Coordinates of C-alpha atoms in Angstrom, one line a residue:
M3 CA 57.2 61.5 84.0
A4 CA 56.3 64.9 85.3
A5 CA 57.0 65.6 89.0
E6 CA 54.1 65.8 91.4
P7 CA 53.1 69.4 92.1
A8 CA 54.3 70.8 95.3
V9 CA 51.5 72.0 97.6
R10 CA 52.0 74.7 100.3
R11 CA 49.7 76.4 102.7
L12 CA 50.8 79.8 103.9
R13 CA 49.5 81.7 106.9
V14 CA 49.3 85.4 106.0
E15 CA 48.0 88.0 108.4
G16 CA 45.7 85.4 110.0
H17 CA 44.5 84.1 106.6
D18 CA 45.2 80.7 105.0
V19 CA 46.4 80.7 101.3
G20 CA 47.1 77.6 99.3
L21 CA 49.7 77.4 96.5
R22 CA 50.1 74.3 94.2
T23 CA 53.2 74.6 92.1
A24 CA 54.3 72.6 89.0
G25 CA 56.7 73.0 86.0
A26 CA 59.7 75.1 85.4
G27 CA 60.2 78.4 83.5
P28 CA 58.7 81.8 83.6
G29 CA 56.2 82.2 86.5
V30 CA 52.4 82.2 86.2
V31 CA 49.9 82.4 89.0
L32 CA 46.3 81.2 88.5
V33 CA 43.6 82.8 90.7
H34 CA 40.1 81.3 90.9
G35 CA 36.7 83.0 91.2
I36 CA 34.1 83.3 93.9
G37 CA 33.3 80.0 95.7
A38 CA 35.6 78.1 93.4
S39 CA 39.0 76.6 93.8
G40 CA 42.0 75.8 91.7
R41 CA 40.6 72.5 90.5
Y42 CA 39.0 74.0 87.4
F43 CA 42.4 75.2 86.4
E44 CA 43.9 71.7 86.3
R45 CA 44.0 71.4 82.5
L46 CA 45.2 74.9 81.9
A47 CA 47.9 74.5 84.6
A48 CA 49.1 71.2 82.9
E49 CA 49.2 73.0 79.6
L50 CA 51.2 75.9 80.9
A51 CA 53.5 73.8 83.0
A52 CA 55.1 72.4 79.9
D53 CA 57.2 75.5 79.7
H54 CA 56.3 77.6 82.8
R55 CA 56.4 77.4 86.6
V56 CA 52.7 77.4 87.4
H57 CA 51.4 78.4 90.8
T58 CA 47.7 77.7 91.4
A59 CA 46.4 79.8 94.2
E60 CA 43.6 79.0 96.7
L61 CA 42.1 82.1 98.3
P62 CA 41.1 82.3 102.0
G63 CA 37.7 80.8 102.7
H64 CA 37.8 78.6 99.5
A65 CA 38.9 75.0 98.9
R66 CA 38.3 74.0 102.6
L67 CA 40.7 76.8 103.7
R68 CA 39.5 78.5 106.9
A69 CA 37.2 81.4 106.3
P70 CA 38.4 84.8 107.6
G71 CA 36.6 86.2 110.6
H72 CA 35.4 89.1 108.5
A73 CA 34.5 89.5 104.8
L74 CA 37.3 90.5 102.4
T75 CA 37.0 93.0 99.7
M76 CA 38.7 92.5 96.3
S77 CA 41.6 94.7 97.6
G78 CA 41.7 92.6 100.8
Y79 CA 42.0 89.3 98.9
A80 CA 44.7 90.9 96.7
A81 CA 46.7 92.1 99.8
V82 CA 46.7 88.5 101.1
L83 CA 47.7 87.1 97.7
V84 CA 50.5 89.6 97.3
E85 CA 52.0 88.8 100.7
A86 CA 51.7 85.1 100.1
L87 CA 53.6 85.5 96.8
R88 CA 56.3 87.5 98.6
R89 CA 56.7 84.9 101.3
A90 CA 56.9 82.1 98.7
D91 CA 59.5 84.2 96.7
V92 CA 57.2 84.2 93.6
G93 CA 57.6 87.1 91.2
P94 CA 57.6 88.8 88.9
V95 CA 54.9 86.7 87.3
Q96 CA 52.0 86.7 84.9
L97 CA 48.8 86.8 87.0
V98 CA 45.9 84.9 85.4
G99 CA 42.5 85.5 87.0
H100 CA 39.2 83.9 86.3
S101 CA 35.8 85.6 87.1
M102 CA 36.2 87.2 90.5
G103 CA 39.8 86.3 90.4
C104 CA 40.2 88.9 87.7
Q105 CA 39.2 91.6 90.2
V106 CA 41.6 90.2 92.7
V107 CA 44.6 90.2 90.3
V108 CA 43.9 93.7 89.1
E109 CA 44.1 94.9 92.7
A110 CA 47.2 92.9 93.2
A111 CA 48.9 94.5 90.2
I112 CA 48.0 98.0 91.5
Q113 CA 49.3 97.1 95.0
A114 CA 52.5 95.4 93.9
P115 CA 53.4 96.3 90.3
E116 CA 57.0 95.0 90.9
L117 CA 55.6 91.4 91.3
V118 CA 53.4 91.4 88.1
S119 CA 54.8 91.2 84.6
S120 CA 51.3 90.9 82.9
L121 CA 47.7 90.2 83.5
V122 CA 45.4 87.8 81.8
L123 CA 41.7 88.3 82.7
L124 CA 39.5 85.3 81.9
G125 CA 35.8 86.0 82.0
P126 CA 36.3 89.2 84.1
T127 CA 33.4 90.2 86.4
V128 CA 31.2 92.1 87.1
N129 CA 29.3 93.3 84.0
D130 CA 28.5 96.9 84.8
A131 CA 25.0 96.6 83.3
E132 CA 24.0 93.7 85.6
R133 CA 25.4 94.5 89.0
S134 CA 22.9 92.7 91.2
G135 CA 22.8 89.4 93.0
P136 CA 19.6 88.1 91.2
L137 CA 21.0 89.0 87.8
Q138 CA 24.3 87.3 88.5
A139 CA 22.4 84.2 89.8
L140 CA 20.4 84.2 86.6
R141 CA 23.5 84.4 84.4
L142 CA 25.2 81.7 86.4
G143 CA 22.2 79.4 85.9
Q144 CA 22.3 80.0 82.2
D145 CA 26.0 79.3 82.1
T146 CA 25.6 76.0 84.0
L147 CA 23.5 74.7 81.0
R148 CA 26.4 75.4 78.7
E149 CA 29.2 74.0 80.8
S150 CA 30.4 70.4 80.7
P151 CA 29.0 68.1 83.4
A152 CA 32.6 67.6 84.7
V153 CA 33.2 71.2 85.3
N154 CA 29.7 71.7 86.8
R155 CA 30.6 68.9 89.3
I156 CA 33.8 70.6 90.2
V157 CA 32.3 74.1 90.6
F158 CA 29.3 73.1 92.6
S159 CA 31.2 70.8 94.9
D160 CA 33.6 73.7 95.5
Y161 CA 30.6 76.0 96.3
L162 CA 29.6 73.4 98.9
R163 CA 33.1 73.3 100.3
A164 CA 33.3 77.0 100.6
G165 CA 29.8 77.1 102.1
P166 CA 26.9 79.4 101.2
R167 CA 27.6 81.7 104.1
W168 CA 31.0 82.7 102.8
Y169 CA 29.8 82.9 99.2
L170 CA 27.0 85.2 100.2
T171 CA 29.3 87.3 102.3
T172 CA 31.7 87.7 99.5
L173 CA 29.2 88.3 96.7
P174 CA 28.2 91.9 97.6
R175 CA 31.8 93.0 97.8
M176 CA 32.5 91.4 94.4
I177 CA 29.5 93.2 92.9
R178 CA 30.4 96.6 94.4
H179 CA 33.9 96.5 92.9
R180 CA 34.3 98.6 89.8
L181 CA 36.7 96.9 87.5
E182 CA 36.3 99.5 84.8
E183 CA 37.7 102.1 87.2
R184 CA 40.5 100.0 88.6
L185 CA 41.8 98.5 85.3
P186 CA 43.2 101.8 84.0
L187 CA 45.5 102.0 87.0
V188 CA 47.4 98.9 86.0
D189 CA 50.8 99.5 84.6
C190 CA 51.6 96.2 82.7
P191 CA 50.3 94.5 79.6
V192 CA 46.7 93.2 79.9
A193 CA 44.6 90.7 78.0
L194 CA 40.8 90.3 78.3
V195 CA 39.5 86.9 77.2
R196 CA 35.9 85.6 77.3
G197 CA 34.2 82.5 76.2
E198 CA 32.2 83.1 73.1
R199 CA 29.0 81.7 74.7
D200 CA 29.6 83.2 78.2
P201 CA 26.3 84.7 79.5
V202 CA 28.0 86.1 82.6
V203 CA 30.5 88.2 80.7
P204 CA 29.0 89.6 77.5
R205 CA 31.0 90.9 74.6
D206 CA 30.0 94.5 75.1
W207 CA 31.3 94.4 78.7
I208 CA 34.7 93.3 77.4
E209 CA 34.6 96.1 74.8
R210 CA 33.9 98.7 77.5
L211 CA 36.8 97.4 79.6
A212 CA 39.1 97.5 76.6
Q213 CA 38.1 101.1 75.9
A214 CA 38.7 102.0 79.6
R215 CA 42.4 101.0 79.1
P216 CA 43.7 101.7 75.6
G217 CA 46.3 99.1 74.4
T218 CA 44.6 96.2 76.2
L219 CA 44.3 93.0 74.1
A220 CA 40.8 91.5 73.9
G221 CA 39.4 88.3 72.4
E222 CA 37.3 85.2 72.7
V223 CA 37.7 81.4 73.0
P224 CA 35.3 80.1 70.3
G225 CA 32.3 78.1 71.4
E226 CA 33.0 78.2 75.1
P227 CA 31.0 79.5 78.1
H228 CA 32.4 81.0 81.3
V229 CA 34.9 78.3 82.3
M230 CA 36.5 78.4 78.9
M231 CA 39.8 77.0 80.1
W232 CA 38.3 73.6 81.0
R233 CA 37.5 72.3 77.5
R234 CA 40.0 74.6 75.6
P235 CA 43.1 74.7 77.8
A236 CA 45.5 75.0 74.8
E237 CA 43.7 77.9 73.2
T238 CA 43.4 79.7 76.6
A239 CA 47.1 79.1 77.2
R240 CA 47.9 80.7 73.8
W241 CA 46.5 84.0 75.1
C242 CA 48.8 83.7 78.2
R243 CA 51.8 83.0 76.0
R244 CA 50.9 85.8 73.5
L245 CA 50.6 88.4 76.3
E246 CA 53.9 87.1 77.8
A247 CA 55.7 87.7 74.5
E248 CA 54.3 91.2 74.3
A249 CA 55.3 91.9 77.9
E250 CA 58.9 90.7 77.1
A251 CA 59.0 92.9 73.9
D252 CA 57.8 95.9 75.9
S253 CA 60.5 95.3 78.5
E254 CA 63.2 95.0 75.9
A255 CA 62.0 98.2 74.2
G256 CA 62.1 100.0 77.5
R257 CA 65.7 99.1 78.3

């Protein structure tokens, strides 16, 4: 029987960060999106924990963690995450972000490259052709109709836990972030993965991101919407393992 995950709450520069840890092996850190929590990573975490040490992060203001006294930018979230990983003695690791979490982990890789072996960006936001609150709300609504009832319950209950005020405070900072400008500054292997039926993250946006950083892997999880890892954890995990193998090969070649 697998051991129960260890749960920690760290206080970092006045901010609360949660870490839920399970498994043994190479390190992986999962970082959720805006208003969400690590709960929608449960199936992916279980899949990866078969041969990895998996840390599921909870960002400040999410998952009933105290909201900061001021709004955090993507770089601000990353700085808190990086310091939490250092205090927990986690790294170097593969960082796996979902949605806004992709923006956070890219900033973390820029700030602390020594802690990051590779980046997997699942459903990376924000599509540069639709950077507005109303358009993002429209796409989220469309996506809801394609998600499973179970993941919708998780996501919307997480939104309620985070609260509309913190969500609406964070949203403009998420939209203003320019992932296509920041991604080329990352100095580790990167994979971009979208659900084939994701209205939030269209295929041409992934293609533009891949063009912005030559050598980046890009692909899709067939038939899935934005939260692709819920119904297809094994296929999503294969992308993580594939990139991990490439990162190890690059490291060996550089020795």
